Amino acid sequence: MSDQEDRLLSEAAADEEQIVSTLVDELRDSFLGYLHGAIGFDELTFEVFDTLQAVHAVRSGRYTIEYLDEEDTVIDEMEELSQEPVREEAQKPRRRKKRR
């Protein structure tokens, strides 16, 4: 393996570790939110499952990263396709977007 290939693999591993660290931080926030009554058990359960799926996607290499702009473009496009208004809580930026 060349030095460039080694460097690229190293960078990819560092990126994956950063993604997982972000997921862990978000999951910690969800646990604390549940502890303080800010979210329900059903939402916490979904967040845990969603996080496990995301970690699996990172591990398997089957993920993409999308960034939302300040105007939540992805949410706006979904609203336009459904031709229904998006609920107010969906307007807030939620979690990372990273699936295929």
Tab-separated table of C-alpha atoms in Angstrom, residues 5-62:
chain	number	residue	atom	x	y	z
A	5	GLU	CA	-3.460	5.085	0.389
A	6	ASP	CA	-2.375	4.774	4.029
A	7	ARG	CA	-3.089	8.464	4.585
A	8	LEU	CA	-6.533	8.211	2.963
A	9	LEU	CA	-7.432	5.172	5.068
A	10	SER	CA	-6.244	6.970	8.169
A	11	GLU	CA	-8.323	10.038	7.317
A	12	ALA	CA	-11.390	7.877	6.650
A	13	ALA	CA	-10.967	6.127	10.005
A	14	ALA	CA	-10.652	9.491	11.771
A	15	ASP	CA	-13.790	10.757	10.006
A	16	GLU	CA	-15.707	7.644	11.049
A	17	GLU	CA	-14.556	8.044	14.648
A	18	GLN	CA	-15.706	11.666	14.604
A	19	ILE	CA	-19.116	10.622	13.268
A	20	VAL	CA	-19.497	8.019	16.026
A	21	SER	CA	-18.398	10.542	18.665
A	22	THR	CA	-21.092	12.924	17.445
A	23	LEU	CA	-23.661	10.122	17.578
A	24	VAL	CA	-22.637	9.288	21.156
A	25	ASP	CA	-22.982	12.953	22.174
A	26	GLU	CA	-26.446	13.129	20.618
A	27	LEU	CA	-27.479	9.905	22.322
A	28	ARG	CA	-26.237	11.289	25.658
A	29	ASP	CA	-28.456	14.336	25.082
A	30	SER	CA	-31.402	12.022	24.412
A	31	PHE	CA	-30.798	10.082	27.636
A	32	LEU	CA	-30.583	13.321	29.600
A	33	GLY	CA	-33.700	14.611	27.868
A	34	TYR	CA	-35.561	11.490	28.950
A	35	LEU	CA	-34.192	11.750	32.488
A	36	HIS	CA	-35.452	15.345	32.763
A	37	GLY	CA	-38.803	14.620	31.134
A	38	ALA	CA	-38.096	16.552	27.926
A	39	ILE	CA	-38.690	13.503	25.713
A	40	GLY	CA	-40.754	10.370	26.174
A	41	PHE	CA	-39.628	6.782	26.382
A	42	ASP	CA	-40.915	6.083	22.861
A	43	GLU	CA	-38.755	8.870	21.416
A	44	LEU	CA	-35.742	7.716	23.446
A	45	THR	CA	-36.229	4.176	22.163
A	46	PHE	CA	-36.363	5.457	18.587
A	47	GLU	CA	-33.219	7.552	19.106
A	48	VAL	CA	-31.301	4.552	20.475
A	49	PHE	CA	-32.394	2.373	17.560
A	50	ASP	CA	-31.635	5.136	15.044
A	51	THR	CA	-28.179	5.596	16.543
A	52	LEU	CA	-27.444	1.868	16.370
A	53	GLN	CA	-28.461	1.862	12.705
A	54	ALA	CA	-26.202	4.849	12.061
A	55	VAL	CA	-23.224	3.177	13.755
A	56	HIS	CA	-23.860	0.054	11.698
A	57	ALA	CA	-23.949	2.167	8.523
A	58	VAL	CA	-20.620	3.752	9.456
A	59	ARG	CA	-19.091	0.361	10.251
A	60	SER	CA	-20.280	-1.132	6.967
A	61	GLY	CA	-19.295	1.943	4.943
A	62	ARG	CA	-22.843	2.412	3.648
